[in-house]
Coordinates of N, CA and C in Angstrom, one line a residue:
M1 N 7.6 10.7 12.8 CA 8.4 10.1 11.8 C 8.3 11.0 10.5
K2 N 9.4 11.4 10.0 CA 9.4 12.2 8.8 C 9.8 11.2 7.7
Y3 N 9.2 11.5 6.5 CA 9.5 10.6 5.3 C 10.5 11.3 4.5
L4 N 10.1 12.1 3.6 CA 11.0 12.8 2.7 C 10.7 14.3 2.8
K5 N 11.7 15.1 2.6 CA 11.5 16.6 2.7 C 10.9 17.1 1.5
D6 N 9.9 18.0 1.7 CA 9.3 18.8 0.6 C 8.6 17.9 -0.5
V7 N 7.9 16.8 -0.1 CA 7.2 16.0 -1.1 C 5.7 15.9 -0.8
A8 N 5.3 16.2 0.5 CA 3.9 16.0 0.9 C 3.0 17.0 0.1
T9 N 1.8 16.5 -0.3 CA 0.9 17.2 -1.1 C -0.1 18.1 -0.2
L10 N 0.1 18.1 1.1 CA -0.8 18.8 2.0 C -0.8 20.3 1.8
K11 N -2.0 20.8 1.7 CA -2.2 22.2 1.6 C -3.3 22.6 2.6
F12 N -3.1 23.7 3.3 CA -4.0 24.2 4.4 C -4.3 25.6 4.1
D13 N -5.6 25.9 4.1 CA -6.1 27.3 3.9 C -6.6 27.8 5.2
R14 N -5.7 28.6 5.9 CA -6.0 29.1 7.3 C -7.3 30.0 7.3
D15 N -7.5 30.7 6.1 CA -8.7 31.6 6.0 C -10.0 30.8 6.1
K16 N -10.0 29.6 5.6 CA -11.2 28.7 5.7 C -11.4 28.0 7.0
C17 N -10.3 27.9 7.8 CA -10.4 27.2 9.1 C -11.3 28.0 10.1
T18 N -12.1 27.2 10.7 CA -13.0 27.8 11.7 C -12.6 27.5 13.2
G19 N -11.6 26.7 13.3 CA -11.1 26.4 14.7 C -11.8 25.2 15.3
C20 N -12.3 24.3 14.6 CA -12.9 23.1 15.2 C -11.9 22.1 15.7
F21 N -10.7 22.2 15.2 CA -9.5 21.4 15.6 C -9.7 19.9 15.3
L22 N -10.6 19.5 14.5 CA -10.7 18.1 14.2 C -9.4 17.5 13.5
C23 N -8.8 18.4 12.7 CA -7.5 18.0 12.1 C -6.5 17.7 13.1
V24 N -6.4 18.5 14.2 CA -5.5 18.3 15.3 C -5.7 16.9 15.9
Y25 N -7.0 16.6 16.2 CA -7.3 15.3 16.9 C -7.1 14.1 16.0
V26 N -7.4 14.2 14.7 CA -7.3 12.9 13.9 C -6.0 12.7 13.2
C27 N -5.1 13.6 13.2 CA -3.8 13.4 12.5 C -2.9 12.5 13.3
P28 N -2.6 11.4 12.8 CA -1.7 10.4 13.5 C -0.3 10.8 13.7
H29 N 0.2 11.9 13.0 CA 1.6 12.3 13.2 C 1.7 13.7 13.7
G30 N 0.7 14.3 14.2 CA 0.8 15.6 14.8 C 1.2 16.7 13.9
V31 N 0.7 16.6 12.6 CA 1.0 17.7 11.6 C 0.3 19.0 12.0
F32 N -0.8 18.9 12.6 CA -1.6 20.1 13.0 C -1.5 20.4 14.5
T33 N -1.6 21.7 14.8 CA -1.6 22.1 16.2 C -2.7 23.2 16.4
E34 N -3.1 23.5 17.6 CA -3.9 24.6 17.9 C -3.1 25.9 18.0
D35 N -3.4 26.9 17.2 CA -2.7 28.1 17.2 C -3.7 29.3 17.4
G36 N -4.0 29.6 18.6 CA -5.0 30.6 18.9 C -6.4 30.0 18.6
R37 N -7.1 30.6 17.7 CA -8.5 30.2 17.4 C -8.5 29.4 16.2
K38 N -7.4 29.1 15.6 CA -7.4 28.3 14.3 C -6.3 27.3 14.4
A39 N -6.4 26.3 13.5 CA -5.3 25.3 13.4 C -4.1 25.8 12.6
A40 N -3.0 25.2 12.8 CA -1.8 25.5 12.0 C -1.0 24.3 11.8
I41 N -0.2 24.3 10.8 CA 0.7 23.1 10.5 C 2.0 23.3 11.3
T42 N 2.3 22.2 12.0 CA 3.6 22.2 12.7 C 4.8 21.9 11.8
D43 N 4.6 20.9 11.0 CA 5.7 20.5 10.0 C 5.1 19.7 8.9
V44 N 5.0 20.2 7.8 CA 4.3 19.5 6.6 C 5.1 18.2 6.3
D45 N 6.4 18.1 6.6 CA 7.1 16.9 6.3 C 6.8 15.7 7.2
L46 N 6.0 16.0 8.2 CA 5.5 14.9 9.0 C 4.3 14.2 8.4
C47 N 3.7 14.8 7.4 CA 2.5 14.3 6.7 C 2.7 13.0 6.0
M48 N 1.9 12.0 6.3 CA 2.0 10.7 5.5 C 0.9 10.6 4.5
E49 N 0.2 11.6 4.2 CA -0.8 11.7 3.2 C -2.0 10.7 3.4
C50 N -2.4 10.5 4.6 CA -3.4 9.5 4.9 C -4.8 10.0 4.6
G51 N -5.0 11.4 4.7 CA -6.2 12.0 4.3 C -7.2 12.2 5.5
A52 N -6.8 11.8 6.7 CA -7.8 11.9 7.8 C -8.1 13.3 8.1
C53 N -7.2 14.2 8.0 CA -7.5 15.6 8.2 C -8.5 16.2 7.2
M54 N -8.3 15.9 5.9 CA -9.1 16.4 4.9 C -10.5 15.8 5.0
K55 N -10.6 14.5 5.3 CA -11.9 13.9 5.4 C -12.7 14.4 6.6
N56 N -12.1 14.9 7.6 CA -12.8 15.4 8.8 C -13.0 16.9 8.8
C57 N -12.5 17.6 7.8 CA -12.6 19.1 7.7 C -13.9 19.4 6.9
A58 N -14.9 19.9 7.6 CA -16.2 20.2 6.9 C -16.1 21.6 6.2
F59 N -15.0 22.3 6.3 CA -14.9 23.6 5.7 C -13.9 23.7 4.6
D60 N -13.5 22.6 4.0 CA -12.6 22.5 2.9 C -11.3 23.3 3.0
A61 N -10.8 23.4 4.3 CA -9.6 24.1 4.5 C -8.3 23.3 4.3
I62 N -8.5 22.0 4.1 CA -7.4 21.1 3.9 C -7.5 20.3 2.6
E63 N -6.4 20.2 1.9 CA -6.4 19.4 0.7 C -5.1 18.5 0.7
V64 N -5.3 17.3 0.4 CA -4.1 16.4 0.3 C -4.4 15.3 -0.6
Q65 N -3.5 14.9 -1.4 CA -3.7 13.8 -2.4 C -3.3 12.5 -1.6
T66 N -4.3 11.7 -1.3 CA -4.0 10.5 -0.5 C -3.5 9.4 -1.4
G67 N -2.6 8.6 -0.9 CA -2.1 7.4 -1.6 C -1.2 7.7 -2.8
V68 N -0.6 8.9 -2.8 CA 0.3 9.2 -4.0 C 1.7 9.6 -3.5
G69 N 2.6 9.7 -4.3 CA 3.9 10.3 -4.0 C 4.8 9.4 -3.2
C70 N 5.8 10.0 -2.8 CA 6.9 9.3 -2.1 C 6.5 8.8 -0.7
A71 N 5.7 9.6 0.0 CA 5.3 9.2 1.3 C 4.5 7.9 1.3
S72 N 3.6 7.8 0.3 CA 2.9 6.5 0.1 C 3.8 5.4 -0.3
A73 N 4.8 5.6 -1.1 CA 5.8 4.6 -1.5 C 6.5 4.1 -0.3
L74 N 6.9 5.0 0.6 CA 7.7 4.5 1.7 C 6.8 3.7 2.7
I75 N 5.5 4.1 2.8 CA 4.6 3.3 3.7 C 4.4 1.9 3.1
N76 N 4.2 1.9 1.8 CA 4.0 0.6 1.1 C 5.2 -0.3 1.3
A77 N 6.4 0.3 1.2 CA 7.6 -0.5 1.3 C 7.8 -1.0 2.7
I78 N 7.4 -0.2 3.7 CA 7.5 -0.7 5.1 C 6.5 -1.9 5.3
L79 N 5.3 -1.7 4.8 CA 4.3 -2.7 5.0 C 4.6 -4.0 4.2
T80 N 5.2 -3.9 3.1 CA 5.5 -5.1 2.3 C 6.9 -5.7 2.4
G81 N 7.8 -4.9 3.1 CA 9.1 -5.3 3.2 C 10.0 -5.1 2.0
G82 N 9.4 -4.4 1.0 CA 10.1 -4.2 -0.3 C 10.8 -2.9 -0.3
E83 N 11.3 -2.5 -1.5 CA 11.9 -1.2 -1.8 C 10.9 -0.2 -2.1
P84 N 11.1 1.1 -1.7 CA 10.1 2.1 -2.0 C 10.1 2.4 -3.5
S85 N 8.9 2.5 -4.1 CA 8.8 2.9 -5.5 C 7.7 3.9 -5.7
C86 N 8.1 5.1 -6.2 CA 7.2 6.1 -6.5 C 6.6 6.0 -7.9
D87 N 6.8 4.8 -8.5 CA 6.4 4.6 -9.9 C 6.9 5.6 -10.8
C88 N 8.2 5.8 -10.8 CA 8.9 6.8 -11.6 C 9.5 6.2 -12.9
S89 N 8.9 5.1 -13.3 CA 9.5 4.4 -14.4 C 9.3 5.2 -15.7
D90 N 8.4 6.1 -15.7 CA 8.2 7.0 -16.9 C 8.9 8.3 -16.9
N91 N 9.8 8.5 -15.9 CA 10.6 9.7 -15.7 C 9.7 10.9 -15.6
S92 N 8.6 10.8 -15.0 CA 7.6 11.9 -14.8 C 8.2 13.0 -13.9
S93 N 7.9 14.2 -14.2 CA 8.4 15.3 -13.4 C 7.8 15.3 -12.0
S94 N 6.8 14.6 -11.8 CA 6.2 14.6 -10.5 C 6.8 13.6 -9.5
C95 N 7.7 12.9 -10.0 CA 8.4 11.8 -9.2 C 9.3 12.4 -8.2
C96 N 9.6 11.6 -7.2 CA 10.6 12.1 -6.1 C 12.0 11.9 -6.6

């Protein structure tokens, strides 16, 4: 399931990756894949910013801001049955 294009905060440093592949195993949306001896991102737009990959990476190769942005807003809307809100009421440039 993709949320919105080009809004995920996920960043992956392949140079820091040691190939343990925990990110591949814990990601609920298949954002990561095994690519030779290291992990790789399949599609960053699949990221729901849950943070499971970052929390399980002992090598600081993954960074993601959990619970922020449009992906979080869409998840909250699905869970509550309401409309998505990125809290853009202040017209912040970081809004979707």
